[in-house]
Amino acid sequence: MGLSPDLEGEALSVSVPGFVGGDRTDIGLPPAQVRLLEALKATGKPIVLVLTSGSAVSVDPASADAILAAWYPGQAGGTAIAETLAGLNNPSGRLPVTFYKTTADLPAFTDYTMKERTYRYFTGTPLWAFGHGLSYTDFAYAATKPALNVAAGQPLTVTAKLSNAGNRAGEEVVQAYLVAPATKAGAPTTPVLQRQLVGFGRIALKPGQSRTVPITIDPRSMSSVARDGTRTIVPGAYRLYIGGGQPGDGAGQWSDLTITGATVELPK
């Protein structure tokens, strides 16, 4: 189920519920598909929903026993989906966008500010978060260094020790999120949740195997932007999360990070 390029796109001649000229007015499944999914659920048989789309689609998690986001997978998509459902391939993708629960979670585009948009500014609870993804195995993260230091304007390389704690070979996408200090009056503005993805790496592990994953965070990723567009790296006490998703989504570990020295201004 899901959407197709015949429904979502630029300047299409589409006039069906949930769409106007290719623009979406509802982030849920089309009504006909919702009714079909409800009828399938009523049979009592297990349901695996393969969701195709070019954007986030809101789906009731209780409507299926498993959901595989396939996007628009291309020529080899059928083979890839079949191998994943059969267990020949262990899925390791991560969501590149936030999946919201309802259309009401998103403000109208009459306001072009970032309030309540993307994982950095959304204050609600998403259906599935940016960076979210599941696997047929389980991964565990060893404790990272409790304290890290870097001079403002310098890159930082951090490491995470990762183990495959399950019984299937798989790949993990290790993600690093930086949480900035609370801002003061006149200081550069930061998102509501004050977290941003600053690095990631993919690693393949066999059952029981452990490896150390290095992630380099460049200075620009540690910067913040003021309302006038000025980009600076501000010294202070930060926090760094390394895990398989955002904080609270999967296994991971926190570290304290201190950026030392004087404020460094970067090119816009």
GROMACS .gro file of C-alpha atoms in nm:
model
  268
    1MET     CA    1   0.000   0.000   0.000
    2GLY     CA    2   0.099   0.364   0.002
    3LEU     CA    3   0.135   0.627  -0.266
    4SER     CA    4   0.269   0.647  -0.620
    5PRO     CA    5   0.424   0.914  -0.847
    6ASP     CA    6   0.080   0.940  -1.009
    7LEU     CA    7  -0.049   1.091  -0.683
    8GLU     CA    8   0.238   1.288  -0.532
    9GLY     CA    9   0.449   1.522  -0.739
   10GLU     CA   10   0.483   1.869  -0.883
   11ALA     CA   11   0.186   2.027  -1.060
   12LEU     CA   12  -0.010   1.706  -1.125
   13SER     CA   13  -0.371   1.701  -1.242
   14VAL     CA   14  -0.485   1.513  -0.934
   15SER     CA   15  -0.811   1.574  -0.754
   16VAL     CA   16  -0.878   1.292  -0.506
   17PRO     CA   17  -0.925   1.301  -0.129
   18GLY     CA   18  -0.597   1.388   0.036
   19PHE     CA   19  -0.439   1.549  -0.271
   20VAL     CA   20  -0.467   1.875  -0.462
   21GLY     CA   21  -0.267   1.904  -0.782
   22GLY     CA   22   0.001   1.668  -0.656
   23ASP     CA   23   0.025   1.841  -0.318
   24ARG     CA   24  -0.083   1.641  -0.016
   25THR     CA   25  -0.354   1.773   0.213
   26ASP     CA   26  -0.353   1.462   0.435
   27ILE     CA   27  -0.046   1.260   0.539
   28GLY     CA   28  -0.247   0.942   0.600
   29LEU     CA   29  -0.310   0.652   0.365
   30PRO     CA   30  -0.579   0.714   0.100
   31PRO     CA   31  -0.925   0.631   0.245
   32ALA     CA   32  -0.979   0.331   0.015
   33GLN     CA   33  -0.656   0.174   0.141
   34VAL     CA   34  -0.751   0.239   0.503
   35ARG     CA   35  -1.080   0.052   0.448
   36LEU     CA   36  -0.896  -0.236   0.279
   37LEU     CA   37  -0.643  -0.257   0.561
   38GLU     CA   38  -0.923  -0.264   0.818
   39ALA     CA   39  -1.094  -0.547   0.629
   40LEU     CA   40  -0.770  -0.746   0.612
   41LYS     CA   41  -0.712  -0.694   0.984
   42ALA     CA   42  -1.061  -0.824   1.056
   43THR     CA   43  -0.969  -1.163   0.906
   44GLY     CA   44  -0.735  -1.226   1.198
   45LYS     CA   45  -0.448  -1.328   0.970
   46PRO     CA   46  -0.101  -1.178   1.023
   47ILE     CA   47  -0.035  -0.875   0.802
   48VAL     CA   48   0.296  -0.745   0.672
   49LEU     CA   49   0.243  -0.402   0.515
   50VAL     CA   50   0.490  -0.294   0.247
   51LEU     CA   51   0.459   0.083   0.237
   52THR     CA   52   0.561   0.262  -0.083
   53SER     CA   53   0.584   0.640  -0.113
   54GLY     CA   54   0.813   0.930  -0.184
   55SER     CA   55   0.731   1.097   0.147
   56ALA     CA   56   0.620   1.015   0.501
   57VAL     CA   57   0.284   0.840   0.534
   58SER     CA   58   0.092   0.811   0.860
   59VAL     CA   59  -0.015   0.451   0.933
   60ASP     CA   60  -0.173   0.310   1.248
   61PRO     CA   61   0.096   0.071   1.382
   62ALA     CA   62  -0.180  -0.155   1.515
   63SER     CA   63  -0.315  -0.208   1.164
   64ALA     CA   64  -0.031  -0.448   1.071
   65ASP     CA   65   0.199  -0.693   1.244
   66ALA     CA   66   0.502  -0.550   1.061
   67ILE     CA   67   0.562  -0.253   0.832
   68LEU     CA   68   0.839  -0.233   0.574
   69ALA     CA   69   0.903   0.114   0.429
   70ALA     CA   70   1.009   0.051   0.067
   71TRP     CA   71   0.983   0.407  -0.068
   72TYR     CA   72   1.002   0.389  -0.451
   73PRO     CA   73   1.252   0.105  -0.472
   74GLY     CA   74   1.321   0.095  -0.847
   75GLN     CA   75   1.393  -0.194  -1.083
   76ALA     CA   76   1.537  -0.431  -0.823
   77GLY     CA   77   1.282  -0.334  -0.560
   78GLY     CA   78   1.072  -0.648  -0.590
   79THR     CA   79   1.373  -0.872  -0.533
   80ALA     CA   80   1.496  -0.660  -0.241
   81ILE     CA   81   1.153  -0.664  -0.073
   82ALA     CA   82   1.111  -1.041  -0.123
   83GLU     CA   83   1.458  -1.116   0.017
   84THR     CA   84   1.392  -0.893   0.319
   85LEU     CA   85   1.053  -1.048   0.396
   86ALA     CA   86   1.200  -1.398   0.356
   87GLY     CA   87   1.486  -1.316   0.593
   88LEU     CA   88   1.757  -1.351   0.328
   89ASN     CA   89   1.837  -0.983   0.379
   90ASN     CA   90   1.848  -0.815   0.718
   91PRO     CA   91   1.700  -0.462   0.686
   92SER     CA   92   1.926  -0.181   0.805
   93GLY     CA   93   1.779   0.135   0.654
   94ARG     CA   94   1.700   0.442   0.865
   95LEU     CA   95   1.424   0.695   0.812
   96PRO     CA   96   1.557   1.015   0.647
   97VAL     CA   97   1.249   1.212   0.753
   98THR     CA   98   1.011   1.229   1.049
   99PHE     CA   99   0.688   1.031   1.024
  100TYR     CA  100   0.418   1.231   1.204
  101LYS     CA  101   0.106   1.075   1.356
  102THR     CA  102  -0.152   1.307   1.203
  103THR     CA  103  -0.184   1.595   0.961
  104ALA     CA  104  -0.271   1.815   1.259
  105ASP     CA  105   0.086   1.772   1.388
  106LEU     CA  106   0.211   1.991   1.103
  107PRO     CA  107   0.145   2.366   1.086
  108ALA     CA  108   0.008   2.511   0.764
  109PHE     CA  109   0.264   2.628   0.511
  110THR     CA  110   0.136   2.983   0.541
  111ASP     CA  111   0.416   3.009   0.800
  112TYR     CA  112   0.764   2.934   0.669
  113THR     CA  113   0.936   2.922   1.007
  114MET     CA  114   1.071   2.586   1.123
  115LYS     CA  115   0.842   2.568   1.425
  116GLU     CA  116   0.713   2.210   1.466
  117ARG     CA  117   0.896   2.097   1.151
  118THR     CA  118   1.164   1.823   1.129
  119TYR     CA  119   1.304   1.629   1.422
  120ARG     CA  120   1.499   1.933   1.544
  121TYR     CA  121   1.195   2.155   1.599
  122PHE     CA  122   0.905   1.914   1.652
  123THR     CA  123   0.788   1.914   2.015
  124GLY     CA  124   0.535   1.632   1.989
  125THR     CA  125   0.580   1.255   1.975
  126PRO     CA  126   0.636   1.130   1.620
  127LEU     CA  127   0.490   0.813   1.477
  128TRP     CA  128   0.843   0.709   1.382
  129ALA     CA  129   1.139   0.936   1.439
  130PHE     CA  130   1.401   1.056   1.195
  131GLY     CA  131   1.681   0.799   1.207
  132HIS     CA  132   1.450   0.515   1.319
  133GLY     CA  133   1.495   0.163   1.186
  134LEU     CA  134   1.465  -0.198   1.302
  135SER     CA  135   1.665  -0.514   1.242
  136TYR     CA  136   1.626  -0.890   1.271
  137THR     CA  137   1.906  -0.882   1.529
  138ASP     CA  138   1.994  -0.673   1.836
  139PHE     CA  139   2.290  -0.441   1.885
  140ALA     CA  140   2.447  -0.329   2.212
  141TYR     CA  141   2.664  -0.024   2.281
  142ALA     CA  142   2.943  -0.029   2.539
  143ALA     CA  143   2.980   0.275   2.760
  144THR     CA  144   3.156   0.560   2.584
  145LYS     CA  145   3.401   0.799   2.748
  146PRO     CA  146   3.214   0.988   3.023
  147ALA     CA  147   3.384   1.317   2.929
  148LEU     CA  148   3.521   1.453   2.602
  149ASN     CA  149   3.699   1.780   2.520
  150VAL     CA  150   3.765   1.967   2.197
  151ALA     CA  151   3.888   2.318   2.119
  152ALA     CA  152   3.638   2.540   1.936
  153GLY     CA  153   3.699   2.516   1.563
  154GLN     CA  154   3.869   2.176   1.575
  155PRO     CA  155   3.721   1.843   1.458
  156LEU     CA  156   3.643   1.570   1.708
  157THR     CA  157   3.672   1.195   1.652
  158VAL     CA  158   3.468   0.979   1.887
  159THR     CA  159   3.445   0.601   1.901
  160ALA     CA  160   3.167   0.364   1.989
  161LYS     CA  161   3.215  -0.003   2.073
  162LEU     CA  162   2.931  -0.196   1.914
  163SER     CA  163   2.832  -0.563   1.957
  164ASN     CA  164   2.585  -0.782   1.772
  165ALA     CA  165   2.393  -0.930   2.063
  166GLY     CA  166   2.151  -1.129   1.848
  167ASN     CA  167   2.170  -1.449   1.646
  168ARG     CA  168   2.161  -1.298   1.296
  169ALA     CA  169   2.425  -1.112   1.097
  170GLY     CA  170   2.327  -0.750   1.037
  171GLU     CA  171   2.430  -0.392   0.979
  172GLU     CA  172   2.387  -0.108   1.227
  173VAL     CA  173   2.380   0.262   1.141
  174VAL     CA  174   2.558   0.428   1.432
  175GLN     CA  175   2.434   0.785   1.478
  176ALA     CA  176   2.582   1.073   1.678
  177TYR     CA  177   2.356   1.353   1.806
  178LEU     CA  178   2.487   1.669   1.970
  179VAL     CA  179   2.282   1.849   2.235
  180ALA     CA  180   2.379   2.215   2.276
  181PRO     CA  181   2.371   2.411   2.603
  182ALA     CA  182   2.061   2.612   2.681
  183THR     CA  183   2.078   2.947   2.506
  184LYS     CA  184   2.092   3.284   2.677
  185ALA     CA  185   1.935   3.612   2.570
  186GLY     CA  186   2.111   3.737   2.256
  187ALA     CA  187   2.294   3.408   2.203
  188PRO     CA  188   2.267   3.203   1.882
  189THR     CA  189   1.933   3.031   1.850
  190THR     CA  190   1.908   2.653   1.874
  191PRO     CA  191   1.622   2.411   1.800
  192VAL     CA  192   1.357   2.332   2.057
  193LEU     CA  193   1.499   1.988   2.131
  194GLN     CA  194   1.856   2.117   2.097
  195ARG     CA  195   1.979   1.804   1.921
  196GLN     CA  196   2.118   1.756   1.577
  197LEU     CA  197   2.269   1.469   1.383
  198VAL     CA  198   2.643   1.539   1.360
  199GLY     CA  199   2.777   1.213   1.221
  200PHE     CA  200   2.699   0.851   1.140
  201GLY     CA  201   2.860   0.531   1.021
  202ARG     CA  202   2.744   0.190   0.901
  203ILE     CA  203   2.899  -0.133   1.030
  204ALA     CA  204   2.830  -0.501   0.953
  205LEU     CA  205   2.863  -0.751   1.236
  206LYS     CA  206   2.821  -1.127   1.264
  207PRO     CA  207   2.642  -1.273   1.570
  208GLY     CA  208   2.853  -1.216   1.880
  209GLN     CA  209   3.102  -0.996   1.694
  210SER     CA  210   3.216  -0.660   1.836
  211ARG     CA  211   3.394  -0.370   1.668
  212THR     CA  212   3.489  -0.011   1.742
  213VAL     CA  213   3.330   0.248   1.515
  214PRO     CA  214   3.501   0.588   1.472
  215ILE     CA  215   3.288   0.894   1.391
  216THR     CA  216   3.448   1.229   1.307
  217ILE     CA  217   3.245   1.541   1.388
  218ASP     CA  218   3.352   1.844   1.185
  219PRO     CA  219   3.353   2.194   1.338
  220ARG     CA  220   3.055   2.313   1.131
  221SER     CA  221   2.840   2.037   1.280
  222MET     CA  222   2.917   2.176   1.627
  223SER     CA  223   2.806   2.528   1.535
  224SER     CA  224   2.481   2.716   1.589
  225VAL     CA  225   2.316   2.992   1.387
  226ALA     CA  226   2.185   3.327   1.516
  227ARG     CA  227   1.877   3.498   1.377
  228ASP     CA  228   2.095   3.726   1.163
  229GLY     CA  229   2.255   3.420   1.000
  230THR     CA  230   2.581   3.439   1.191
  231ARG     CA  231   2.724   3.089   1.245
  232THR     CA  232   2.947   3.035   1.548
  233ILE     CA  233   3.094   2.760   1.761
  234VAL     CA  234   3.017   2.855   2.120
  235PRO     CA  235   3.231   2.712   2.404
  236GLY     CA  236   3.044   2.539   2.681
  237ALA     CA  237   2.908   2.212   2.817
  238TYR     CA  238   2.740   1.997   2.553
  239ARG     CA  239   2.612   1.640   2.554
  240LEU     CA  240   2.677   1.377   2.287
  241TYR     CA  241   2.458   1.074   2.223
  242ILE     CA  242   2.578   0.779   2.015
  243GLY     CA  243   2.330   0.505   1.929
  244GLY     CA  244   2.113   0.337   1.670
  245GLY     CA  245   1.870   0.628   1.653
  246GLN     CA  246   1.783   0.946   1.836
  247PRO     CA  247   1.801   0.947   2.217
  248GLY     CA  248   1.528   0.718   2.343
  249ASP     CA  249   1.497   0.528   2.014
  250GLY     CA  250   1.705   0.213   2.046
  251ALA     CA  251   2.027   0.132   2.227
  252GLY     CA  252   2.290   0.401   2.282
  253GLN     CA  253   2.515   0.586   2.525
  254TRP     CA  254   2.558   0.946   2.647
  255SER     CA  255   2.883   1.138   2.699
  256ASP     CA  256   2.957   1.489   2.825
  257LEU     CA  257   3.140   1.711   2.577
  258THR     CA  258   3.317   2.035   2.663
  259ILE     CA  259   3.405   2.280   2.385
  260THR     CA  260   3.689   2.499   2.508
  261GLY     CA  261   3.850   2.824   2.400
  262ALA     CA  262   3.690   3.137   2.254
  263THR     CA  263   3.385   3.163   2.029
  264VAL     CA  264   3.473   3.089   1.667
  265GLU     CA  265   3.276   3.245   1.381
  266LEU     CA  266   3.237   3.036   1.067
  267PRO     CA  267   3.144   3.138   0.710
  268LYS     CA  268   2.769   3.140   0.645
   0.00000   0.00000   0.00000
